[in-house]
Each structure stands twice: as C-alpha cells, then as structure tokens.
Amino acid sequence: MKYSKKVQNHIKRAEGQVGSVKKMIVNGEDDDRVMIQLQASISSLESLKTELVKEQMKKAILENVKSTLEAQ
C-alpha cells in the first residue's frame, strides 16, 4: 500500500519527537521537560494512528462502492 504524504509527514514528526526525547534523556534534561516532550511524541503517534484509520476506512468504502456498482 502506498501511504499519503500526510501519513508520511506524521511519521516524520513522530520520529523527530522521539529522537528529541532520546537526546534529552542522554543529556540528562529535567524530568518535567522530558515528560512534556514524551507526551508530544505520544500525541503525534496517536495522530498518525488516526490518519491511518481514516485512510483504511476511505479505501474500504471506495472498494465497497466499486464492488456494489459492478454487481448492478
């Protein structure tokens, strides 16, 4: 399956945020700042998941409509 540019951008954003968390931990940043960045990473992954579900639903609906029209 080819993923949309929107999905690709979501994964890039999540990847950057997780990288920031790793860097903050390695550098011994303050726990509060690490937790804030970690929550941003989690939210980014949730947005990615939502976008993937939307795309899957859209594809399923289109396939269903197409098969219904072909059956007529």
mmCIF file of N, CA, C and O in Angstrom:
data_model
loop_
_atom_site.group_PDB
_atom_site.id
_atom_site.type_symbol
_atom_site.label_atom_id
_atom_site.label_comp_id
_atom_site.label_asym_id
_atom_site.label_seq_id
_atom_site.Cartn_x
_atom_site.Cartn_y
_atom_site.Cartn_z
ATOM 1 N N MET A 1 0.841 -1.184 0.000
ATOM 2 C CA MET A 1 0.000 0.000 0.000
ATOM 3 C C MET A 1 0.882 1.242 0.000
ATOM 4 O O MET A 1 1.858 1.301 0.738
ATOM 5 N N LYS A 2 0.509 2.194 -0.813
ATOM 6 C CA LYS A 2 1.233 3.465 -0.828
ATOM 7 C C LYS A 2 0.545 4.426 0.134
ATOM 8 O O LYS A 2 -0.671 4.614 0.077
ATOM 9 N N TYR A 3 1.324 4.998 1.036
ATOM 10 C CA TYR A 3 0.767 5.904 2.038
ATOM 11 C C TYR A 3 0.833 7.341 1.553
ATOM 12 O O TYR A 3 1.745 7.740 0.834
ATOM 13 N N SER A 4 -0.143 8.125 2.000
ATOM 14 C CA SER A 4 -0.246 9.520 1.580
ATOM 15 C C SER A 4 0.888 10.359 2.160
ATOM 16 O O SER A 4 1.563 9.967 3.114
ATOM 17 N N LYS A 5 1.045 11.529 1.574
ATOM 18 C CA LYS A 5 2.043 12.475 2.058
ATOM 19 C C LYS A 5 1.720 12.883 3.501
ATOM 20 O O LYS A 5 2.623 13.095 4.311
ATOM 21 N N LYS A 6 0.435 12.954 3.797
ATOM 22 C CA LYS A 6 0.013 13.322 5.149
ATOM 23 C C LYS A 6 0.508 12.298 6.169
ATOM 24 O O LYS A 6 1.024 12.663 7.235
ATOM 25 N N VAL A 7 0.376 11.016 5.858
ATOM 26 C CA VAL A 7 0.850 9.952 6.752
ATOM 27 C C VAL A 7 2.369 10.021 6.869
ATOM 28 O O VAL A 7 2.925 9.899 7.966
ATOM 29 N N GLN A 8 3.029 10.220 5.751
ATOM 30 C CA GLN A 8 4.490 10.312 5.768
ATOM 31 C C GLN A 8 4.958 11.481 6.632
ATOM 32 O O GLN A 8 5.935 11.357 7.380
ATOM 33 N N ASN A 9 4.248 12.596 6.574
ATOM 34 C CA ASN A 9 4.605 13.749 7.407
ATOM 35 C C ASN A 9 4.367 13.462 8.884
ATOM 36 O O ASN A 9 5.161 13.863 9.738
ATOM 37 N N HIS A 10 3.292 12.750 9.186
ATOM 38 C CA HIS A 10 3.021 12.379 10.588
ATOM 39 C C HIS A 10 4.146 11.512 11.138
ATOM 40 O O HIS A 10 4.591 11.714 12.274
ATOM 41 N N ILE A 11 4.609 10.552 10.359
ATOM 42 C CA ILE A 11 5.663 9.663 10.859
ATOM 43 C C ILE A 11 6.985 10.414 11.025
ATOM 44 O O ILE A 11 7.728 10.184 11.974
ATOM 45 N N LYS A 12 7.251 11.348 10.134
ATOM 46 C CA LYS A 12 8.469 12.155 10.272
ATOM 47 C C LYS A 12 8.427 13.000 11.544
ATOM 48 O O LYS A 12 9.428 13.123 12.252
ATOM 49 N N ARG A 13 7.261 13.562 11.819
ATOM 50 C CA ARG A 13 7.098 14.381 13.022
ATOM 51 C C ARG A 13 7.288 13.526 14.271
ATOM 52 O O ARG A 13 8.017 13.897 15.200
ATOM 53 N N ALA A 14 6.662 12.359 14.296
ATOM 54 C CA ALA A 14 6.780 11.465 15.447
ATOM 55 C C ALA A 14 8.233 11.021 15.637
ATOM 56 O O ALA A 14 8.738 10.973 16.759
ATOM 57 N N GLU A 15 8.877 10.711 14.528
ATOM 58 C CA GLU A 15 10.277 10.286 14.574
ATOM 59 C C GLU A 15 11.160 11.384 15.178
ATOM 60 O O GLU A 15 12.018 11.111 16.027
ATOM 61 N N GLY A 16 10.927 12.615 14.778
ATOM 62 C CA GLY A 16 11.698 13.737 15.319
ATOM 63 C C GLY A 16 11.459 13.929 16.806
ATOM 64 O O GLY A 16 12.390 14.193 17.570
ATOM 65 N N GLN A 17 10.213 13.774 17.225
ATOM 66 C CA GLN A 17 9.901 13.955 18.636
ATOM 67 C C GLN A 17 10.496 12.850 19.495
ATOM 68 O O GLN A 17 11.005 13.108 20.586
ATOM 69 N N VAL A 18 10.453 11.620 19.019
ATOM 70 C CA VAL A 18 11.065 10.517 19.768
ATOM 71 C C VAL A 18 12.579 10.714 19.837
ATOM 72 O O VAL A 18 13.203 10.482 20.881
ATOM 73 N N GLY A 19 13.156 11.188 18.742
ATOM 74 C CA GLY A 19 14.592 11.494 18.739
ATOM 75 C C GLY A 19 14.934 12.559 19.769
ATOM 76 O O GLY A 19 15.971 12.489 20.436
ATOM 77 N N SER A 20 14.052 13.546 19.908
ATOM 78 C CA SER A 20 14.272 14.599 20.908
ATOM 79 C C SER A 20 14.218 14.045 22.318
ATOM 80 O O SER A 20 15.005 14.442 23.180
ATOM 81 N N VAL A 21 13.291 13.126 22.562
ATOM 82 C CA VAL A 21 13.193 12.504 23.889
ATOM 83 C C VAL A 21 14.491 11.763 24.190
ATOM 84 O O VAL A 21 15.054 11.894 25.281
ATOM 85 N N LYS A 22 14.985 11.000 23.228
ATOM 86 C CA LYS A 22 16.226 10.255 23.418
ATOM 87 C C LYS A 22 17.377 11.199 23.734
ATOM 88 O O LYS A 22 18.146 10.974 24.683
ATOM 89 N N LYS A 23 17.472 12.262 22.967
ATOM 90 C CA LYS A 23 18.548 13.248 23.166
ATOM 91 C C LYS A 23 18.452 13.893 24.546
ATOM 92 O O LYS A 23 19.465 14.064 25.237
ATOM 93 N N MET A 24 17.228 14.223 24.963
ATOM 94 C CA MET A 24 17.035 14.846 26.271
ATOM 95 C C MET A 24 17.450 13.895 27.394
ATOM 96 O O MET A 24 18.067 14.315 28.376
ATOM 97 N N ILE A 25 17.115 12.620 27.252
ATOM 98 C CA ILE A 25 17.477 11.640 28.279
ATOM 99 C C ILE A 25 18.987 11.458 28.336
ATOM 100 O O ILE A 25 19.588 11.445 29.418
ATOM 101 N N VAL A 26 19.608 11.339 27.160
ATOM 102 C CA VAL A 26 21.071 11.181 27.100
ATOM 103 C C VAL A 26 21.764 12.387 27.726
ATOM 104 O O VAL A 26 22.767 12.248 28.434
ATOM 105 N N ASN A 27 21.209 13.580 27.501
ATOM 106 C CA ASN A 27 21.813 14.801 28.018
ATOM 107 C C ASN A 27 21.429 15.115 29.459
ATOM 108 O O ASN A 27 21.870 16.114 30.020
ATOM 109 N N GLY A 28 20.582 14.260 30.053
ATOM 110 C CA GLY A 28 20.206 14.451 31.457
ATOM 111 C C GLY A 28 19.284 15.634 31.690
ATOM 112 O O GLY A 28 19.351 16.264 32.748
ATOM 113 N N GLU A 29 18.414 15.925 30.737
ATOM 114 C CA GLU A 29 17.475 17.042 30.880
ATOM 115 C C GLU A 29 16.546 16.814 32.074
ATOM 116 O O GLU A 29 16.361 15.692 32.540
ATOM 117 N N ASP A 30 15.923 17.882 32.496
ATOM 118 C CA ASP A 30 14.966 17.867 33.591
ATOM 119 C C ASP A 30 13.805 16.924 33.270
ATOM 120 O O ASP A 30 13.300 16.896 32.140
ATOM 121 N N ASP A 31 13.382 16.151 34.255
ATOM 122 C CA ASP A 31 12.304 15.171 34.075
ATOM 123 C C ASP A 31 11.025 15.790 33.520
ATOM 124 O O ASP A 31 10.361 15.193 32.673
ATOM 125 N N ASP A 32 10.670 16.972 34.017
ATOM 126 C CA ASP A 32 9.438 17.613 33.552
ATOM 127 C C ASP A 32 9.491 17.903 32.062
ATOM 128 O O ASP A 32 8.523 17.677 31.337
ATOM 129 N N ARG A 33 10.608 18.382 31.578
ATOM 130 C CA ARG A 33 10.756 18.692 30.153
ATOM 131 C C ARG A 33 10.722 17.414 29.320
ATOM 132 O O ARG A 33 10.136 17.387 28.243
ATOM 133 N N VAL A 34 11.348 16.361 29.833
ATOM 134 C CA VAL A 34 11.337 15.077 29.122
ATOM 135 C C VAL A 34 9.902 14.552 29.038
ATOM 136 O O VAL A 34 9.462 14.092 27.970
ATOM 137 N N MET A 35 9.158 14.643 30.117
ATOM 138 C CA MET A 35 7.778 14.154 30.129
ATOM 139 C C MET A 35 6.898 14.934 29.164
ATOM 140 O O MET A 35 6.042 14.360 28.490
ATOM 141 N N ILE A 36 7.106 16.243 29.078
ATOM 142 C CA ILE A 36 6.335 17.066 28.137
ATOM 143 C C ILE A 36 6.629 16.624 26.708
ATOM 144 O O ILE A 36 5.716 16.456 25.896
ATOM 145 N N GLN A 37 7.897 16.437 26.403
ATOM 146 C CA GLN A 37 8.277 16.008 25.051
ATOM 147 C C GLN A 37 7.780 14.587 24.773
ATOM 148 O O GLN A 37 7.362 14.281 23.662
ATOM 149 N N LEU A 38 7.809 13.734 25.775
ATOM 150 C CA LEU A 38 7.305 12.375 25.618
ATOM 151 C C LEU A 38 5.805 12.392 25.316
ATOM 152 O O LEU A 38 5.331 11.660 24.443
ATOM 153 N N GLN A 39 5.062 13.257 26.014
ATOM 154 C CA GLN A 39 3.629 13.365 25.743
ATOM 155 C C GLN A 39 3.377 13.878 24.328
ATOM 156 O O GLN A 39 2.454 13.420 23.649
ATOM 157 N N ALA A 40 4.203 14.800 23.857
ATOM 158 C CA ALA A 40 4.077 15.285 22.482
ATOM 159 C C ALA A 40 4.317 14.144 21.499
ATOM 160 O O ALA A 40 3.630 14.038 20.480
ATOM 161 N N SER A 41 5.267 13.283 21.807
ATOM 162 C CA SER A 41 5.547 12.116 20.957
ATOM 163 C C SER A 41 4.362 11.169 20.918
ATOM 164 O O SER A 41 3.988 10.669 19.853
ATOM 165 N N ILE A 42 3.778 10.927 22.063
ATOM 166 C CA ILE A 42 2.620 10.038 22.145
ATOM 167 C C ILE A 42 1.452 10.624 21.344
ATOM 168 O O ILE A 42 0.786 9.914 20.582
ATOM 169 N N SER A 43 1.217 11.915 21.494
ATOM 170 C CA SER A 43 0.140 12.575 20.751
ATOM 171 C C SER A 43 0.382 12.492 19.249
ATOM 172 O O SER A 43 -0.552 12.283 18.465
ATOM 173 N N SER A 44 1.615 12.643 18.854
ATOM 174 C CA SER A 44 1.966 12.559 17.440
ATOM 175 C C SER A 44 1.691 11.162 16.884
ATOM 176 O O SER A 44 1.161 11.002 15.786
ATOM 177 N N LEU A 45 2.019 10.133 17.659
ATOM 178 C CA LEU A 45 1.741 8.761 17.239
ATOM 179 C C LEU A 45 0.239 8.489 17.190
ATOM 180 O O LEU A 45 -0.239 7.786 16.291
ATOM 181 N N GLU A 46 -0.505 9.067 18.107
ATOM 182 C CA GLU A 46 -1.966 8.923 18.090
ATOM 183 C C GLU A 46 -2.548 9.569 16.836
ATOM 184 O O GLU A 46 -3.451 9.023 16.202
ATOM 185 N N SER A 47 -2.018 10.724 16.460
ATOM 186 C CA SER A 47 -2.466 11.395 15.230
ATOM 187 C C SER A 47 -2.142 10.548 14.004
ATOM 188 O O SER A 47 -2.950 10.461 13.074
ATOM 189 N N LEU A 48 -0.986 9.933 14.011
ATOM 190 C CA LEU A 48 -0.602 9.039 12.913
ATOM 191 C C LEU A 48 -1.578 7.871 12.825
ATOM 192 O O LEU A 48 -2.063 7.531 11.744
ATOM 193 N N LYS A 49 -1.890 7.279 13.969
ATOM 194 C CA LYS A 49 -2.822 6.154 14.003
ATOM 195 C C LYS A 49 -4.187 6.567 13.458
ATOM 196 O O LYS A 49 -4.787 5.863 12.646
ATOM 197 N N THR A 50 -4.666 7.725 13.875
ATOM 198 C CA THR A 50 -5.958 8.236 13.413
ATOM 199 C C THR A 50 -5.953 8.432 11.902
ATOM 200 O O THR A 50 -6.911 8.060 11.218
ATOM 201 N N GLU A 51 -4.895 8.990 11.377
ATOM 202 C CA GLU A 51 -4.801 9.216 9.933
ATOM 203 C C GLU A 51 -4.781 7.896 9.164
ATOM 204 O O GLU A 51 -5.417 7.763 8.121
ATOM 205 N N LEU A 52 -4.075 6.907 9.692
ATOM 206 C CA LEU A 52 -4.051 5.589 9.047
ATOM 207 C C LEU A 52 -5.438 4.943 9.046
ATOM 208 O O LEU A 52 -5.855 4.367 8.042
ATOM 209 N N VAL A 53 -6.149 5.061 10.156
ATOM 210 C CA VAL A 53 -7.505 4.507 10.229
ATOM 211 C C VAL A 53 -8.407 5.203 9.223
ATOM 212 O O VAL A 53 -9.182 4.552 8.511
ATOM 213 N N LYS A 54 -8.302 6.531 9.111
ATOM 214 C CA LYS A 54 -9.103 7.278 8.140
ATOM 215 C C LYS A 54 -8.845 6.781 6.726
ATOM 216 O O LYS A 54 -9.785 6.574 5.951
ATOM 217 N N GLU A 55 -7.569 6.608 6.395
ATOM 218 C CA GLU A 55 -7.222 6.145 5.053
ATOM 219 C C GLU A 55 -7.745 4.736 4.794
ATOM 220 O O GLU A 55 -8.233 4.435 3.707
ATOM 221 N N GLN A 56 -7.647 3.858 5.790
ATOM 222 C CA GLN A 56 -8.155 2.493 5.631
ATOM 223 C C GLN A 56 -9.662 2.490 5.449
ATOM 224 O O GLN A 56 -10.192 1.751 4.611
ATOM 225 N N MET A 57 -10.361 3.309 6.211
ATOM 226 C CA MET A 57 -11.818 3.389 6.086
ATOM 227 C C MET A 57 -12.214 3.922 4.712
ATOM 228 O O MET A 57 -13.128 3.395 4.074
ATOM 229 N N LYS A 58 -11.528 4.946 4.279
ATOM 230 C CA LYS A 58 -11.814 5.536 2.961
ATOM 231 C C LYS A 58 -11.611 4.500 1.855
ATOM 232 O O LYS A 58 -12.450 4.352 0.969
ATOM 233 N N LYS A 59 -10.518 3.758 1.944
ATOM 234 C CA LYS A 59 -10.223 2.728 0.948
ATOM 235 C C LYS A 59 -11.303 1.636 0.972
ATOM 236 O O LYS A 59 -11.781 1.201 -0.080
ATOM 237 N N ALA A 60 -11.693 1.214 2.157
ATOM 238 C CA ALA A 60 -12.712 0.168 2.286
ATOM 239 C C ALA A 60 -14.051 0.630 1.720
ATOM 240 O O ALA A 60 -14.737 -0.127 1.019
ATOM 241 N N ILE A 61 -14.421 1.869 1.994
ATOM 242 C CA ILE A 61 -15.681 2.402 1.477
ATOM 243 C C ILE A 61 -15.647 2.467 -0.043
ATOM 244 O O ILE A 61 -16.604 2.070 -0.713
ATOM 245 N N LEU A 62 -14.535 2.974 -0.588
ATOM 246 C CA LEU A 62 -14.420 3.070 -2.045
ATOM 247 C C LEU A 62 -14.484 1.694 -2.703
ATOM 248 O O LEU A 62 -15.140 1.516 -3.734
ATOM 249 N N GLU A 63 -13.817 0.709 -2.101
ATOM 250 C CA GLU A 63 -13.857 -0.654 -2.649
ATOM 251 C C GLU A 63 -15.265 -1.232 -2.577
ATOM 252 O O GLU A 63 -15.713 -1.903 -3.503
ATOM 253 N N ASN A 64 -15.965 -0.936 -1.485
ATOM 254 C CA ASN A 64 -17.324 -1.425 -1.319
ATOM 255 C C ASN A 64 -18.259 -0.801 -2.360
ATOM 256 O O ASN A 64 -19.077 -1.503 -2.968
ATOM 257 N N VAL A 65 -18.138 0.491 -2.563
ATOM 258 C CA VAL A 65 -18.964 1.178 -3.561
ATOM 259 C C VAL A 65 -18.667 0.624 -4.948
ATOM 260 O O VAL A 65 -19.589 0.343 -5.727
ATOM 261 N N LYS A 66 -17.385 0.466 -5.248
ATOM 262 C CA LYS A 66 -16.987 -0.055 -6.559
ATOM 263 C C LYS A 66 -17.575 -1.460 -6.791
ATOM 264 O O LYS A 66 -18.147 -1.743 -7.842
ATOM 265 N N SER A 67 -17.468 -2.331 -5.813
ATOM 266 C CA SER A 67 -17.987 -3.703 -5.983
ATOM 267 C C SER A 67 -19.506 -3.701 -6.074
ATOM 268 O O SER A 67 -20.097 -4.487 -6.809
ATOM 269 N N THR A 68 -20.158 -2.789 -5.364
ATOM 270 C CA THR A 68 -21.616 -2.674 -5.442
ATOM 271 C C THR A 68 -22.048 -2.214 -6.820
ATOM 272 O O THR A 68 -22.990 -2.755 -7.401
ATOM 273 N N LEU A 69 -21.352 -1.237 -7.370
ATOM 274 C CA LEU A 69 -21.680 -0.744 -8.710
ATOM 275 C C LEU A 69 -21.415 -1.789 -9.783
ATOM 276 O O LEU A 69 -22.186 -1.890 -10.745
ATOM 277 N N GLU A 70 -20.361 -2.554 -9.618
ATOM 278 C CA GLU A 70 -20.044 -3.610 -10.578
ATOM 279 C C GLU A 70 -21.077 -4.733 -10.536
ATOM 280 O O GLU A 70 -21.343 -5.384 -11.542
ATOM 281 N N ALA A 71 -21.673 -4.961 -9.390
ATOM 282 C CA ALA A 71 -22.649 -6.021 -9.229
ATOM 283 C C ALA A 71 -23.999 -5.671 -9.852
ATOM 284 O O ALA A 71 -24.821 -6.547 -10.106
ATOM 285 N N GLN A 72 -24.216 -4.409 -10.108
ATOM 286 C CA GLN A 72 -25.513 -3.974 -10.654
ATOM 287 C C GLN A 72 -25.592 -4.152 -12.145
ATOM 288 O O GLN A 72 -24.821 -4.147 -12.937
#
